[in-house]
Amino acid sequence: MYSKNDDPAGGDGRPPSRFRASGLRGRHLAAHVLVAAWGVLALLAASAQQTMPAARWLAVHLFLLGAATTAIVVWSEHFAVAMLHAGLPDRRWSHARLAGVNAGAVGVLTGMWTDRPVLTGVGCALLVTAVGAHLVVLVRMGRGALGGRLAPIADYYRAAAVALIIGAVLGWSLATGRVGAQHYGGIKLAHVHATLLGWIGLPVLGTLFMLWPTVMGVRMAEHTTRLARRVLVLTGGGLLIAVAGLAADRRPGAVLGVALYAAGVAVAVHLFVRTVRRRPAISAAAAWTLAAAVGWLLVGVAVDLVLLAARPLTDVRDDFGAVIPLLLVGLVAQVLIGALTYLLPIVLASGPKERASLRAVLEWGWAPRLVVLNLGVALLALPLPDPGGSAGMPLVGVAGLAFLARVVRVLVRSGRAQFTDEGKAGALRHPALWGTAAGAVLTVLAVLVANSGGDTSSRASGAGTAAADAGPTRTVAVTLADMRIRPARIEVAAGTTLRLKVTNTDAQRHDLKAEDGPTTPMLAQGQTHVLDVGRVTENRQAWCTLPGHKAAGMTMDIVVTGAAGTSGETSRAGGHDGHSATTTSGGLDLSADFSPGWRPREADLAPAPTGTVHKAELHAAHTTVEVAPGVKQQMWTFGGTAPGPTLHGKVGDVFEVTLVNDDEGMGHGIDFHAGSLAPDKPMRTIRPGERLVYRFRAEKAGAWLYHCSTAPMLQHIGNGMYGAVIIDPPDLPEVDHTYVLVSSELYLGTPGSTAQVAKMRNGTPDAWAFNGVASQYGKQPLKVKAGERARFWVIAAGPSDGIAFHIVGTVFDTVYKEGAYLLDPDQPGGSQVLDLATAQGGFVETTFPEAGHYTFVDHDMRHAEAGAHGTVEVRD
């Protein structure tokens, strides 16, 4: 039916002669030394992660991009030659491809670690070129080769090479910042899937079609070849669909692709399970370890599928981190352990007796080790509280180190035998295997250590590391979220000792490093750490050290602005893009929390009441209002709010407003810009306890201001006595959402005091705000769905500043200002800003194209960074 050499097990459990003769002995000695070297580097990086938070990332990439990639390139070529019965490729070209792979990996990792995009690009180009050449060699091997029943397995290696090329290109786009923050999460997930499930998963799965029956000591099932092809169609095709869906932020495509991949893995697992029933394995330890590895691959893919199906991609981004231990430790480390358990005694031994002796040494205590290792993997993946959650890695570490100790003992014992008088002729007959074993040992250890670095940030939270130098001390709250550092700019007086209270609110982990200064630990979502930057005497920068994050925009500028003042001095801080702010010139901490029970002012515009006459009663009074996070201020209000209630009607409607003065100490009046009438009586000042009726007809459409008409109006408006009247233009189209935003300045202090009035006259407010409260819509975003159309009515209440209204990430196709359309959707042009002078109003319309967080700002950055900003949260 087929020859013994065609079968992966030749009866004695040894690899077929074709495998042993195809260059194992020394042909790839340099490659195996490189694997060992990558393992050493990965181990060093993993052990340094407590002092360098991003070292964990480096250790994983040294292992995957360095050691694993080198090993896969070498062994996939080796197995392809054996399974295709092809001739050996030219050794010089093999070495050239291997050099290209390793040079590319060095370039990529060095460029990303040192933040040199050009070097990263060169390294990526080298890597893609070398792997592309490797793919060409694998394809050419199949032409004219004798082939065999194992020939389809070579297709797994070809598909894996394609996956690595795709993953490398995606990784390059992430590392060089060519992917915006909005698409970063999807591209990162696509990159991880292409590399882990493609470059690592496919070769492992394909090789197991040969290795599994070999370990079990049985012949391959008759239908193995057919099933191997079917599994590759499912896994390879599914992976391609999944990567495309993730890169395009299309969850249905990602779910379909991962479902197909999972189906392919399930088919392979079913075949392997059927093989188990036939006879006892040659190496029970190797068989059970490989079985556990495949089981974790199936579990990992299933978890991945559930996450993608049940949650938005923006939430899956970091939840996928739970799958990483399953694939790195559960799959990759155990495949290495299982393969070494089976292969080391076979290749190191000179005969059956020595092979049995080495196997006994290597497999001693294998069952408890296997149970402990896999229990540790399960604890790593499950979201358990401590101590259960932290017990996983010690268990994995103990089991892994126990196996490594057995490997060392086997290698030492075999080495002694080789140097006896009887074995001197072949003393170094297996240098390649020694390199492979050493590399595997070190890389397994690196994987274990790399996954052992739990976040210490919660324990270090709030603990500074440097004593404050002489001079004023200032603490600024910093938020890490959405691939941004907020604020993006902090201004401090020269000589100030700066402390940053850093909180990560993002789903993925981040840290913050100060230029020529300290770095926070890697922070998980919700964790906080106080970073003592020290005494600041010159401009500096801070950034997230995770490769690609700085290039994607996670930076912050620390700017020196002159001499230091008294202790506790604050200065304006905020993002240059207006996305957020932390402190203002008045000392407001806009990153703080609002008081319990606080609710934002409703920005939605209620429909105009029915009928043509609208009656309202406004009470003028002093009211305590929370005007910024945690800051309450006495305001002069209409109707108990600042701004006062919004009035809404149509052209020709009559408004009858009764003003009641409930203020015990001063007079008030009211002025509606929407009406045309003599001001003498309706706009007069009334004394406490009095009332007046203000009646006007809205003859013209527009966004109109109303405010207190009593002098000094600077103080009355500046302390909150203003509001909006919206008169819809005729035939105004319906939209999905309509909002009203009244911009104003905020002056802290006792209303009417000398200090407050001085700030009003000098034009130096403590903050700027939409609808009376600084940063309220940054804390509580407006919410719409992707594809919905929204109208934003905007009125500039002042009392002194206008507004340049802008929504980041959108283009306005409709602009209505001061009673006239400046732009409508039928025109080819667009608009970026609605510019309003004090007391002017209008509206803009836009459609939000996709899910994300769209920041709206007053594009005068002094205003945006000090409170005049908010967010529109768009969901699918």
Short mmCIF file of C-alpha atoms in Angstrom, two decimals, residues 178-505:
data_model
loop_
_atom_site.label_atom_id
_atom_site.label_comp_id
_atom_site.label_asym_id
_atom_site.label_seq_id
_atom_site.Cartn_x
_atom_site.Cartn_y
_atom_site.Cartn_z
CA ARG A 178 0.46 54.41 10.21
CA VAL A 179 -2.71 53.07 11.80
CA GLY A 180 -4.74 55.72 13.55
CA ALA A 181 -6.01 55.21 17.08
CA GLN A 182 -9.48 54.49 15.70
CA HIS A 183 -8.29 51.38 13.81
CA TYR A 184 -5.42 50.37 16.08
CA GLY A 185 -7.39 47.75 18.03
CA GLY A 186 -8.66 45.91 14.95
CA ILE A 187 -5.29 45.89 13.20
CA LYS A 188 -3.60 44.67 16.37
CA LEU A 189 -6.06 41.79 16.69
CA ALA A 190 -5.52 40.94 13.02
CA HIS A 191 -1.75 40.95 13.56
CA VAL A 192 -1.99 38.69 16.61
CA HIS A 193 -4.29 36.23 14.84
CA ALA A 194 -2.11 36.06 11.73
CA THR A 195 1.04 35.36 13.72
CA LEU A 196 -0.23 33.13 16.52
CA LEU A 197 -2.91 31.12 14.69
CA GLY A 198 -1.19 31.31 11.30
CA TRP A 199 2.59 31.32 11.57
CA ILE A 200 2.66 29.27 14.79
CA GLY A 201 -0.63 27.36 14.78
CA LEU A 202 -0.65 26.05 11.20
CA PRO A 203 2.84 24.43 11.21
CA VAL A 204 2.14 22.86 14.60
CA LEU A 205 -1.18 21.47 13.42
CA GLY A 206 0.27 20.20 10.15
CA THR A 207 3.28 18.56 11.76
CA LEU A 208 1.05 16.78 14.26
CA PHE A 209 -0.53 14.81 11.41
CA MET A 210 2.88 13.16 11.13
CA LEU A 211 4.21 13.43 14.69
CA TRP A 212 1.11 12.21 16.52
CA PRO A 213 0.93 8.72 14.93
CA THR A 214 4.71 8.50 15.23
CA VAL A 215 4.53 9.09 18.97
CA MET A 216 1.62 6.68 19.24
CA GLY A 217 3.59 4.04 17.33
CA VAL A 218 0.86 3.44 14.72
CA ARG A 219 0.46 3.89 11.02
CA MET A 220 -1.47 6.85 9.72
CA ALA A 221 -5.16 6.32 9.13
CA GLU A 222 -6.12 5.78 5.51
CA HIS A 223 -8.06 9.02 5.28
CA THR A 224 -5.42 11.20 7.00
CA THR A 225 -4.32 12.83 3.75
CA ARG A 226 -7.86 13.76 2.80
CA LEU A 227 -8.60 15.12 6.26
CA ALA A 228 -5.34 17.07 6.33
CA ARG A 229 -6.38 18.87 3.15
CA ARG A 230 -9.85 19.58 4.56
CA VAL A 231 -8.42 20.89 7.81
CA LEU A 232 -6.09 23.23 5.93
CA VAL A 233 -8.97 24.61 3.87
CA LEU A 234 -10.91 25.31 7.05
CA THR A 235 -8.07 26.71 9.14
CA GLY A 236 -6.22 28.56 6.40
CA GLY A 237 -9.33 29.94 4.75
CA GLY A 238 -10.91 30.78 8.09
CA LEU A 239 -7.78 32.58 9.24
CA LEU A 240 -7.71 34.67 6.07
CA ILE A 241 -11.36 35.68 6.56
CA ALA A 242 -10.79 36.43 10.25
CA VAL A 243 -7.74 38.59 9.64
CA ALA A 244 -9.53 40.53 6.90
CA GLY A 245 -12.57 41.04 9.14
CA LEU A 246 -10.51 42.21 12.09
CA ALA A 247 -8.40 44.57 9.99
CA ALA A 248 -11.56 46.11 8.54
CA ASP A 249 -13.30 46.26 11.96
CA ARG A 250 -16.00 43.94 10.64
CA ARG A 251 -16.94 41.63 13.46
CA PRO A 252 -19.19 39.24 11.44
CA GLY A 253 -16.29 38.42 9.14
CA ALA A 254 -13.97 37.89 12.09
CA VAL A 255 -16.49 35.59 13.79
CA LEU A 256 -17.01 33.55 10.61
CA GLY A 257 -13.28 33.17 10.05
CA VAL A 258 -12.48 32.06 13.59
CA ALA A 259 -15.47 29.67 13.49
CA LEU A 260 -14.04 28.01 10.38
CA TYR A 261 -10.60 27.83 12.01
CA ALA A 262 -12.14 26.23 15.10
CA ALA A 263 -13.99 23.72 12.92
CA GLY A 264 -10.73 22.74 11.26
CA VAL A 265 -9.00 22.24 14.60
CA ALA A 266 -11.96 20.16 15.79
CA VAL A 267 -11.69 17.87 12.74
CA ALA A 268 -7.98 17.33 13.42
CA VAL A 269 -8.61 16.67 17.12
CA HIS A 270 -11.25 14.09 16.21
CA LEU A 271 -8.72 12.26 14.06
CA PHE A 272 -6.10 12.35 16.81
CA VAL A 273 -8.60 11.03 19.37
CA ARG A 274 -9.49 8.10 17.13
CA THR A 275 -5.80 7.26 16.87
CA VAL A 276 -5.49 7.04 20.66
CA ARG A 277 -7.88 4.12 20.83
CA ARG A 278 -5.69 1.78 18.81
CA ARG A 279 -2.71 0.90 21.02
CA PRO A 280 -0.55 2.29 23.86
CA ALA A 281 1.80 5.08 22.87
CA ILE A 282 5.55 4.60 22.55
CA SER A 283 5.96 7.61 24.84
CA ALA A 284 2.93 8.21 27.05
CA ALA A 285 4.52 11.41 28.37
CA ALA A 286 5.00 12.85 24.88
CA ALA A 287 1.54 11.72 23.76
CA TRP A 288 -0.31 13.23 26.70
CA THR A 289 1.69 16.46 26.51
CA LEU A 290 0.96 16.87 22.81
CA ALA A 291 -2.67 16.03 23.45
CA ALA A 292 -2.86 18.72 26.11
CA ALA A 293 -1.26 21.21 23.71
CA VAL A 294 -3.82 20.48 21.00
CA GLY A 295 -6.57 20.67 23.60
CA TRP A 296 -5.47 24.15 24.63
CA LEU A 297 -5.34 25.18 20.97
CA LEU A 298 -8.96 24.10 20.63
CA VAL A 299 -9.94 25.84 23.89
CA GLY A 300 -8.07 29.00 22.93
CA VAL A 301 -9.76 29.21 19.54
CA ALA A 302 -13.14 28.52 21.15
CA VAL A 303 -12.61 31.30 23.71
CA ASP A 304 -11.52 33.61 20.90
CA LEU A 305 -14.68 32.77 18.98
CA VAL A 306 -16.92 33.44 22.00
CA LEU A 307 -15.24 36.79 22.68
CA LEU A 308 -15.63 37.92 19.08
CA ALA A 309 -19.22 36.76 18.87
CA ALA A 310 -20.35 38.23 22.17
CA ARG A 311 -18.54 41.54 22.46
CA PRO A 312 -17.65 44.55 20.27
CA LEU A 313 -14.17 44.50 18.79
CA THR A 314 -13.20 47.49 20.92
CA ASP A 315 -13.82 45.38 24.03
CA VAL A 316 -12.23 42.20 22.64
CA ARG A 317 -8.90 43.93 22.07
CA ASP A 318 -7.56 43.33 25.56
CA ASP A 319 -9.86 40.47 26.53
CA PHE A 320 -7.89 38.49 23.94
CA GLY A 321 -5.03 38.69 26.43
CA ALA A 322 -6.70 35.80 28.26
CA VAL A 323 -6.10 33.64 25.18
CA ILE A 324 -2.36 34.41 25.07
CA PRO A 325 -1.38 32.10 27.98
CA LEU A 326 -3.43 29.31 26.37
CA LEU A 327 -1.49 29.64 23.12
CA LEU A 328 1.98 30.52 24.43
CA VAL A 329 2.18 28.17 27.42
CA GLY A 330 -0.65 25.74 26.79
CA LEU A 331 0.13 25.20 23.09
CA VAL A 332 3.63 26.36 22.12
CA ALA A 333 5.49 25.44 25.31
CA GLN A 334 3.78 22.05 25.57
CA VAL A 335 4.42 21.22 21.91
CA LEU A 336 8.11 21.90 22.54
CA ILE A 337 8.02 19.80 25.70
CA GLY A 338 6.19 16.94 23.98
CA ALA A 339 8.45 16.98 20.92
CA LEU A 340 11.61 17.04 23.06
CA THR A 341 10.25 14.26 25.26
CA TYR A 342 9.87 12.04 22.22
CA LEU A 343 12.82 13.11 20.06
CA LEU A 344 15.67 13.59 22.55
CA PRO A 345 16.02 9.88 23.51
CA ILE A 346 15.71 8.79 19.88
CA VAL A 347 18.34 11.08 18.43
CA LEU A 348 20.78 11.13 21.36
CA ALA A 349 20.79 7.38 21.95
CA SER A 350 23.04 4.97 20.07
CA GLY A 351 20.74 2.00 20.50
CA PRO A 352 17.47 0.73 21.96
CA LYS A 353 18.89 0.11 25.43
CA GLU A 354 20.34 3.63 25.76
CA ARG A 355 17.15 5.09 24.26
CA ALA A 356 15.02 3.36 26.89
CA SER A 357 17.37 4.54 29.62
CA LEU A 358 17.26 8.18 28.49
CA ARG A 359 13.51 8.05 28.07
CA ALA A 360 13.11 6.75 31.62
CA VAL A 361 15.18 9.66 32.92
CA LEU A 362 13.28 12.23 30.86
CA GLU A 363 9.80 10.90 31.65
CA TRP A 364 10.30 10.48 35.37
CA GLY A 365 7.40 12.14 37.17
CA TRP A 366 5.77 13.24 33.92
CA ALA A 367 2.16 12.75 35.04
CA PRO A 368 2.30 15.08 38.09
CA ARG A 369 4.24 17.63 36.02
CA LEU A 370 1.61 17.53 33.30
CA VAL A 371 -1.26 17.97 35.77
CA VAL A 372 0.45 20.86 37.55
CA LEU A 373 1.41 22.59 34.29
CA ASN A 374 -2.07 22.44 32.83
CA LEU A 375 -3.72 23.42 36.08
CA GLY A 376 -1.47 26.48 36.04
CA VAL A 377 -2.49 27.31 32.46
CA ALA A 378 -6.15 27.08 33.43
CA LEU A 379 -5.65 29.40 36.40
CA LEU A 380 -3.78 31.86 34.18
CA ALA A 381 -6.63 32.02 31.71
CA LEU A 382 -9.54 32.17 34.15
CA PRO A 383 -10.54 35.57 35.59
CA LEU A 384 -10.09 34.46 39.19
CA PRO A 385 -9.38 36.72 42.17
CA ASP A 386 -6.26 36.23 44.22
CA PRO A 387 -4.91 33.92 45.51
CA GLY A 388 -6.34 31.69 42.78
CA GLY A 389 -5.57 34.14 40.00
CA SER A 390 -1.93 34.54 41.03
CA ALA A 391 -1.30 30.83 41.61
CA GLY A 392 -1.27 29.89 37.94
CA MET A 393 2.21 31.03 37.02
CA PRO A 394 4.00 29.49 40.02
CA LEU A 395 2.41 26.16 39.11
CA VAL A 396 3.44 26.54 35.48
CA GLY A 397 6.92 27.60 36.55
CA VAL A 398 7.40 24.63 38.87
CA ALA A 399 6.29 22.15 36.22
CA GLY A 400 8.37 23.79 33.52
CA LEU A 401 11.50 23.96 35.62
CA ALA A 402 11.05 20.32 36.65
CA PHE A 403 10.99 19.31 32.98
CA LEU A 404 13.98 21.48 32.16
CA ALA A 405 15.92 19.78 34.96
CA ARG A 406 15.19 16.39 33.36
CA VAL A 407 16.31 17.70 29.96
CA VAL A 408 19.60 18.95 31.40
CA ARG A 409 20.17 15.59 33.06
CA VAL A 410 19.52 13.74 29.80
CA LEU A 411 21.85 16.05 27.87
CA VAL A 412 24.62 15.71 30.46
CA ARG A 413 24.23 11.94 30.60
CA SER A 414 24.31 11.65 26.83
CA GLY A 415 27.31 13.97 26.64
CA ARG A 416 29.31 11.82 29.01
CA ALA A 417 28.56 8.76 26.92
CA GLN A 418 29.72 10.52 23.77
CA PHE A 419 33.11 11.30 25.23
CA THR A 420 33.95 7.74 26.29
CA ASP A 421 36.67 5.92 24.41
CA GLU A 422 34.03 3.92 22.63
CA GLY A 423 32.17 7.02 21.40
CA LYS A 424 34.98 9.47 20.60
CA ALA A 425 34.65 8.93 16.87
CA GLY A 426 31.19 10.38 17.05
CA ALA A 427 31.66 12.67 20.00
CA LEU A 428 29.97 15.58 18.30
CA ARG A 429 27.69 13.70 16.00
CA HIS A 430 24.64 15.69 17.15
CA PRO A 431 25.74 19.31 17.56
CA ALA A 432 22.60 20.50 15.80
CA LEU A 433 20.37 18.69 18.23
CA TRP A 434 22.31 20.13 21.16
CA GLY A 435 21.66 23.59 19.74
CA THR A 436 18.01 22.79 19.23
CA ALA A 437 17.62 21.35 22.70
CA ALA A 438 19.38 24.30 24.30
CA GLY A 439 17.27 26.75 22.31
CA ALA A 440 14.07 24.93 23.17
CA VAL A 441 14.97 24.77 26.85
CA LEU A 442 15.73 28.47 26.98
CA THR A 443 12.69 29.53 24.98
CA VAL A 444 10.34 27.40 27.08
CA LEU A 445 11.82 29.01 30.17
CA ALA A 446 11.46 32.45 28.57
CA VAL A 447 7.79 31.83 27.85
CA LEU A 448 7.23 30.82 31.45
CA VAL A 449 9.05 33.84 32.84
CA ALA A 450 7.47 36.24 30.35
CA ASN A 451 4.03 35.21 31.52
CA SER A 452 4.95 35.41 35.17
CA GLY A 453 5.12 39.18 35.31
CA GLY A 454 1.98 40.14 37.10
CA ASP A 455 1.17 43.78 37.35
CA THR A 456 2.66 45.30 40.43
CA SER A 457 1.04 48.62 39.76
CA SER A 458 -1.80 48.07 42.17
CA ARG A 459 0.64 47.43 44.98
CA ALA A 460 2.69 50.45 43.99
CA SER A 461 -0.33 52.65 43.43
CA GLY A 462 0.04 55.94 45.13
CA ALA A 463 3.61 55.29 46.20
CA GLY A 464 6.16 57.74 44.94
CA THR A 465 9.78 56.80 44.41
CA ALA A 466 11.57 60.10 44.61
CA ALA A 467 11.64 62.63 47.36
CA ALA A 468 10.42 66.04 46.39
CA ASP A 469 13.15 68.54 45.72
CA ALA A 470 13.04 71.99 47.20
CA GLY A 471 10.41 74.21 45.59
CA PRO A 472 6.71 73.90 44.86
CA THR A 473 5.16 70.48 44.30
CA ARG A 474 2.38 69.83 41.83
CA THR A 475 0.35 66.70 41.20
CA VAL A 476 -1.46 66.27 37.89
CA ALA A 477 -3.93 63.49 37.09
CA VAL A 478 -3.10 61.77 33.80
CA THR A 479 -5.36 59.35 31.97
CA LEU A 480 -4.28 56.70 29.46
CA ALA A 481 -7.12 55.81 27.09
CA ASP A 482 -7.98 55.32 23.42
CA MET A 483 -4.29 55.40 22.40
CA ARG A 484 -3.97 58.89 23.87
CA ILE A 485 -2.45 60.47 26.94
CA ARG A 486 -4.74 63.04 28.49
CA PRO A 487 -3.75 65.78 28.90
CA ALA A 488 -1.38 65.80 25.96
CA ARG A 489 0.31 68.94 27.30
CA ILE A 490 1.12 70.10 30.82
CA GLU A 491 2.52 73.54 31.58
CA VAL A 492 4.52 73.88 34.81
CA ALA A 493 6.57 76.66 36.34
CA ALA A 494 10.33 76.15 36.21
CA GLY A 495 11.61 74.42 39.33
CA THR A 496 8.32 72.70 40.13
CA THR A 497 8.52 69.16 41.46
CA LEU A 498 6.05 67.27 39.29
CA ARG A 499 4.13 64.17 40.23
CA LEU A 500 1.83 62.44 37.73
CA LYS A 501 -1.08 60.40 39.03
CA VAL A 502 -1.39 58.03 36.09
CA THR A 503 -4.58 55.99 35.59
CA ASN A 504 -5.15 53.59 32.72
CA THR A 505 -8.82 53.50 31.71
#
